[in-house]
Amino acid sequence: MMAARRMRADARRNRELLLEAADAGFGEYGVEASLGQIARRAAVAAGTLYAHFPSRAALVAALLRARHDALFELGDSLPGKEIATWVRAVTAHAAAYRGLAGFLAAGLDDAASELHDDCARMAVITERLVSEARAARLLEPDVTAADVLAVTNAAAWTREQVGGTQADRLIEVAMRGFRRGPG
């Protein structure tokens, strides 16, 4: 098996400039920001952007890599009884850029997407937490990971549109509805 080639210093610098420009561009315009504008902001040619990131999803995935790793570490460390902590963390993550929640949701359904594996891992962590919470009788037996992810996406959209206070309220109301009642 051939070892991966080391990236030249100028290529590495261009990649970092592109990631910085993408962070700024997505922060300002959302994940649908113009890739041409991102390349110009990084002071590189559009071809350089596409050489490093052949698609928007590849750019988003590279930009989110460290954030995903931190999110997965948190999720892997949480017990089921702390599912609300996970929901809040995923919501905040998915609202980092306008449109990111929808982009991530689409990545789960697209096996060819560069985001698919990370989105699938979020779903697996969510499923584990839901299963543990149901087994501990903390959630109603019919609550599914899909239900929790739907609330997470709705809360992320709400955070993007009207702010964190309303998103936090949505999470609290939904989690209260998911909790197992007496009997």
mmCIF file of C-alpha atoms in Angstrom:
data_model
loop_
_atom_site.group_PDB
_atom_site.id
_atom_site.type_symbol
_atom_site.label_atom_id
_atom_site.label_comp_id
_atom_site.label_asym_id
_atom_site.label_seq_id
_atom_site.Cartn_x
_atom_site.Cartn_y
_atom_site.Cartn_z
ATOM 1 C CA MET A 1 0.000 0.000 0.000
ATOM 2 C CA MET A 2 1.320 3.412 -0.963
ATOM 3 C CA ALA A 3 1.780 6.015 1.775
ATOM 4 C CA ALA A 4 -0.158 9.248 1.402
ATOM 5 C CA ARG A 5 1.938 12.013 -0.093
ATOM 6 C CA ARG A 6 2.721 14.985 2.099
ATOM 7 C CA MET A 7 1.049 18.170 1.005
ATOM 8 C CA ARG A 8 3.401 20.904 -0.200
ATOM 9 C CA ALA A 9 3.683 23.931 2.081
ATOM 10 C CA ASP A 10 1.927 26.256 -0.399
ATOM 11 C CA ALA A 11 -0.900 23.760 -0.880
ATOM 12 C CA ARG A 12 -1.251 23.410 2.879
ATOM 13 C CA ARG A 13 -1.334 27.199 3.242
ATOM 14 C CA ASN A 14 -3.956 27.501 0.484
ATOM 15 C CA ARG A 15 -6.087 24.843 2.150
ATOM 16 C CA GLU A 16 -5.953 26.709 5.462
ATOM 17 C CA LEU A 17 -6.785 30.011 3.733
ATOM 18 C CA LEU A 18 -9.764 28.352 2.075
ATOM 19 C CA LEU A 19 -11.025 26.941 5.371
ATOM 20 C CA GLU A 20 -10.693 30.354 7.030
ATOM 21 C CA ALA A 21 -12.488 32.020 4.122
ATOM 22 C CA ALA A 22 -15.224 29.376 4.187
ATOM 23 C CA ASP A 23 -15.740 29.864 7.919
ATOM 24 C CA ALA A 24 -16.106 33.615 7.384
ATOM 25 C CA GLY A 25 -18.269 33.232 4.270
ATOM 26 C CA PHE A 26 -20.561 30.620 5.797
ATOM 27 C CA GLY A 27 -20.784 32.707 8.955
ATOM 28 C CA GLU A 28 -21.910 35.686 6.927
ATOM 29 C CA TYR A 29 -24.042 34.066 4.202
ATOM 30 C CA GLY A 30 -24.785 30.523 5.410
ATOM 31 C CA VAL A 31 -23.689 27.245 3.850
ATOM 32 C CA GLU A 32 -24.978 28.374 0.455
ATOM 33 C CA ALA A 33 -22.352 31.138 0.281
ATOM 34 C CA SER A 34 -20.778 31.511 -3.126
ATOM 35 C CA LEU A 35 -17.797 29.192 -3.498
ATOM 36 C CA GLY A 36 -16.305 31.663 -5.981
ATOM 37 C CA GLN A 37 -16.537 34.370 -3.342
ATOM 38 C CA ILE A 38 -14.854 32.053 -0.831
ATOM 39 C CA ALA A 39 -12.006 31.437 -3.266
ATOM 40 C CA ARG A 40 -11.631 35.197 -3.844
ATOM 41 C CA ARG A 41 -11.678 35.841 -0.084
ATOM 42 C CA ALA A 42 -8.861 33.285 0.279
ATOM 43 C CA ALA A 43 -7.013 34.978 -2.627
ATOM 44 C CA VAL A 44 -6.825 31.740 -4.626
ATOM 45 C CA ALA A 45 -8.285 30.657 -7.939
ATOM 46 C CA ALA A 46 -11.569 28.756 -8.026
ATOM 47 C CA GLY A 47 -9.623 25.801 -9.441
ATOM 48 C CA THR A 48 -7.524 25.739 -6.281
ATOM 49 C CA LEU A 49 -10.677 25.568 -4.175
ATOM 50 C CA TYR A 50 -12.016 22.653 -6.237
ATOM 51 C CA ALA A 51 -8.639 20.893 -6.185
ATOM 52 C CA HIS A 52 -8.825 20.809 -2.393
ATOM 53 C CA PHE A 53 -12.601 20.482 -2.024
ATOM 54 C CA PRO A 54 -14.343 18.958 -5.045
ATOM 55 C CA SER A 55 -17.806 19.822 -3.682
ATOM 56 C CA ARG A 56 -19.534 22.107 -1.226
ATOM 57 C CA ALA A 57 -20.107 19.087 1.025
ATOM 58 C CA ALA A 58 -16.371 18.319 1.004
ATOM 59 C CA LEU A 59 -15.606 21.895 2.070
ATOM 60 C CA VAL A 60 -18.255 21.821 4.814
ATOM 61 C CA ALA A 61 -17.022 18.411 6.022
ATOM 62 C CA ALA A 62 -13.416 19.626 6.235
ATOM 63 C CA LEU A 63 -14.491 22.789 8.024
ATOM 64 C CA LEU A 64 -16.536 20.837 10.564
ATOM 65 C CA ARG A 65 -14.001 18.038 11.182
ATOM 66 C CA ALA A 66 -12.677 19.311 14.533
ATOM 67 C CA ARG A 67 -16.157 20.324 15.679
ATOM 68 C CA HIS A 68 -17.519 16.890 14.798
ATOM 69 C CA ASP A 69 -14.724 15.174 16.685
ATOM 70 C CA ALA A 70 -15.520 17.225 19.810
ATOM 71 C CA LEU A 71 -19.248 16.558 19.408
ATOM 72 C CA PHE A 72 -18.689 12.802 19.024
ATOM 73 C CA GLU A 73 -16.420 12.748 22.056
ATOM 74 C CA LEU A 74 -19.164 14.411 24.083
ATOM 75 C CA GLY A 75 -21.854 12.067 22.754
ATOM 76 C CA ASP A 76 -19.763 8.973 23.424
ATOM 77 C CA SER A 77 -19.222 10.088 27.022
ATOM 78 C CA LEU A 78 -22.871 10.803 27.861
ATOM 79 C CA PRO A 79 -25.219 8.321 29.527
ATOM 80 C CA GLY A 80 -28.810 8.062 28.280
ATOM 81 C CA LYS A 81 -30.116 10.092 31.195
ATOM 82 C CA GLU A 82 -28.289 13.115 29.725
ATOM 83 C CA ILE A 83 -29.926 12.964 26.307
ATOM 84 C CA ALA A 84 -31.064 16.592 26.634
ATOM 85 C CA THR A 85 -27.385 17.631 26.873
ATOM 86 C CA TRP A 86 -26.764 15.842 23.576
ATOM 87 C CA VAL A 87 -29.790 17.480 21.934
ATOM 88 C CA ARG A 88 -28.606 20.939 23.004
ATOM 89 C CA ALA A 89 -25.047 20.263 21.789
ATOM 90 C CA VAL A 90 -26.173 18.951 18.392
ATOM 91 C CA THR A 91 -28.598 21.858 18.036
ATOM 92 C CA ALA A 92 -25.870 24.414 18.731
ATOM 93 C CA HIS A 93 -23.555 22.612 16.318
ATOM 94 C CA ALA A 94 -26.155 22.418 13.538
ATOM 95 C CA ALA A 95 -26.913 26.134 13.918
ATOM 96 C CA ALA A 96 -23.283 27.223 13.539
ATOM 97 C CA TYR A 97 -24.076 28.450 10.004
ATOM 98 C CA ARG A 98 -27.418 29.367 8.485
ATOM 99 C CA GLY A 99 -28.667 26.361 6.520
ATOM 100 C CA LEU A 100 -26.298 23.873 8.150
ATOM 101 C CA ALA A 101 -29.069 21.877 9.859
ATOM 102 C CA GLY A 102 -30.684 21.083 6.517
ATOM 103 C CA PHE A 103 -27.295 20.385 4.969
ATOM 104 C CA LEU A 104 -26.493 17.870 7.712
ATOM 105 C CA ALA A 105 -29.930 16.240 7.471
ATOM 106 C CA ALA A 106 -29.410 15.784 3.728
ATOM 107 C CA GLY A 107 -25.961 14.291 4.405
ATOM 108 C CA LEU A 108 -27.531 11.509 6.448
ATOM 109 C CA ASP A 109 -29.701 10.472 3.507
ATOM 110 C CA ASP A 110 -26.936 10.720 0.868
ATOM 111 C CA ALA A 111 -24.476 7.849 1.196
ATOM 112 C CA ALA A 112 -22.191 9.508 -1.371
ATOM 113 C CA SER A 113 -21.929 12.751 0.614
ATOM 114 C CA GLU A 114 -18.689 13.581 2.393
ATOM 115 C CA LEU A 115 -20.888 14.332 5.412
ATOM 116 C CA HIS A 116 -22.700 10.989 5.411
ATOM 117 C CA ASP A 117 -20.395 9.122 7.808
ATOM 118 C CA ASP A 118 -20.404 11.956 10.346
ATOM 119 C CA CYS A 119 -24.178 12.386 10.095
ATOM 120 C CA ALA A 120 -24.623 8.631 10.489
ATOM 121 C CA ARG A 121 -22.397 8.702 13.572
ATOM 122 C CA MET A 122 -24.568 11.460 15.087
ATOM 123 C CA ALA A 123 -27.602 9.267 14.407
ATOM 124 C CA VAL A 124 -25.928 6.235 16.030
ATOM 125 C CA ILE A 125 -25.048 8.218 19.147
ATOM 126 C CA THR A 126 -28.599 9.564 19.293
ATOM 127 C CA GLU A 127 -30.013 6.041 18.929
ATOM 128 C CA ARG A 128 -27.821 4.775 21.771
ATOM 129 C CA LEU A 129 -28.851 7.613 24.063
ATOM 130 C CA VAL A 130 -32.541 7.148 23.254
ATOM 131 C CA SER A 131 -32.287 3.387 23.823
ATOM 132 C CA GLU A 132 -30.555 3.883 27.167
ATOM 133 C CA ALA A 133 -33.074 6.509 28.249
ATOM 134 C CA ARG A 134 -35.998 4.257 27.255
ATOM 135 C CA ALA A 135 -34.426 1.295 29.079
ATOM 136 C CA ALA A 136 -34.063 3.468 32.192
ATOM 137 C CA ARG A 137 -37.745 4.384 31.751
ATOM 138 C CA LEU A 138 -36.852 8.055 31.327
ATOM 139 C CA LEU A 139 -38.506 8.324 27.908
ATOM 140 C CA GLU A 140 -41.809 7.035 26.629
ATOM 141 C CA PRO A 141 -41.319 3.638 24.960
ATOM 142 C CA ASP A 142 -42.408 4.925 21.556
ATOM 143 C CA VAL A 143 -39.873 7.798 21.395
ATOM 144 C CA THR A 144 -37.380 7.139 18.602
ATOM 145 C CA ALA A 145 -34.027 8.566 17.618
ATOM 146 C CA ALA A 146 -35.773 9.988 14.532
ATOM 147 C CA ASP A 147 -38.111 11.918 16.853
ATOM 148 C CA VAL A 148 -35.183 13.333 18.784
ATOM 149 C CA LEU A 149 -33.279 14.237 15.607
ATOM 150 C CA ALA A 150 -36.392 15.953 14.207
ATOM 151 C CA VAL A 151 -36.568 18.116 17.331
ATOM 152 C CA THR A 152 -32.846 18.810 17.069
ATOM 153 C CA ASN A 153 -33.201 19.960 13.453
ATOM 154 C CA ALA A 154 -36.256 22.067 14.305
ATOM 155 C CA ALA A 155 -34.424 23.663 17.227
ATOM 156 C CA ALA A 156 -31.363 24.383 15.055
ATOM 157 C CA TRP A 157 -33.588 26.056 12.455
ATOM 158 C CA THR A 158 -35.307 28.023 15.225
ATOM 159 C CA ARG A 159 -31.923 29.125 16.611
ATOM 160 C CA GLU A 160 -30.923 30.331 13.118
ATOM 161 C CA GLN A 161 -34.162 32.224 12.569
ATOM 162 C CA VAL A 162 -35.263 33.649 15.929
ATOM 163 C CA GLY A 163 -32.487 32.952 18.401
ATOM 164 C CA GLY A 164 -31.246 30.692 21.132
ATOM 165 C CA THR A 165 -33.877 31.466 23.746
ATOM 166 C CA GLN A 166 -36.730 30.180 21.596
ATOM 167 C CA ALA A 167 -34.656 27.183 20.451
ATOM 168 C CA ASP A 168 -33.887 26.265 24.076
ATOM 169 C CA ARG A 169 -37.585 26.550 24.919
ATOM 170 C CA LEU A 170 -38.488 24.259 22.014
ATOM 171 C CA ILE A 171 -35.981 21.662 23.251
ATOM 172 C CA GLU A 172 -37.300 21.864 26.810
ATOM 173 C CA VAL A 173 -40.941 21.500 25.739
ATOM 174 C CA ALA A 174 -40.117 18.588 23.413
ATOM 175 C CA MET A 175 -37.984 16.770 25.967
ATOM 176 C CA ARG A 176 -40.728 17.204 28.570
ATOM 177 C CA GLY A 177 -43.160 15.621 26.096
ATOM 178 C CA PHE A 178 -40.772 12.709 25.493
ATOM 179 C CA ARG A 179 -40.355 11.955 29.199
ATOM 180 C CA ARG A 180 -42.124 8.992 30.599
ATOM 181 C CA GLY A 181 -45.087 9.988 32.719
ATOM 182 C CA PRO A 182 -46.283 8.304 35.890
ATOM 183 C CA GLY A 183 -47.456 4.724 35.590
#
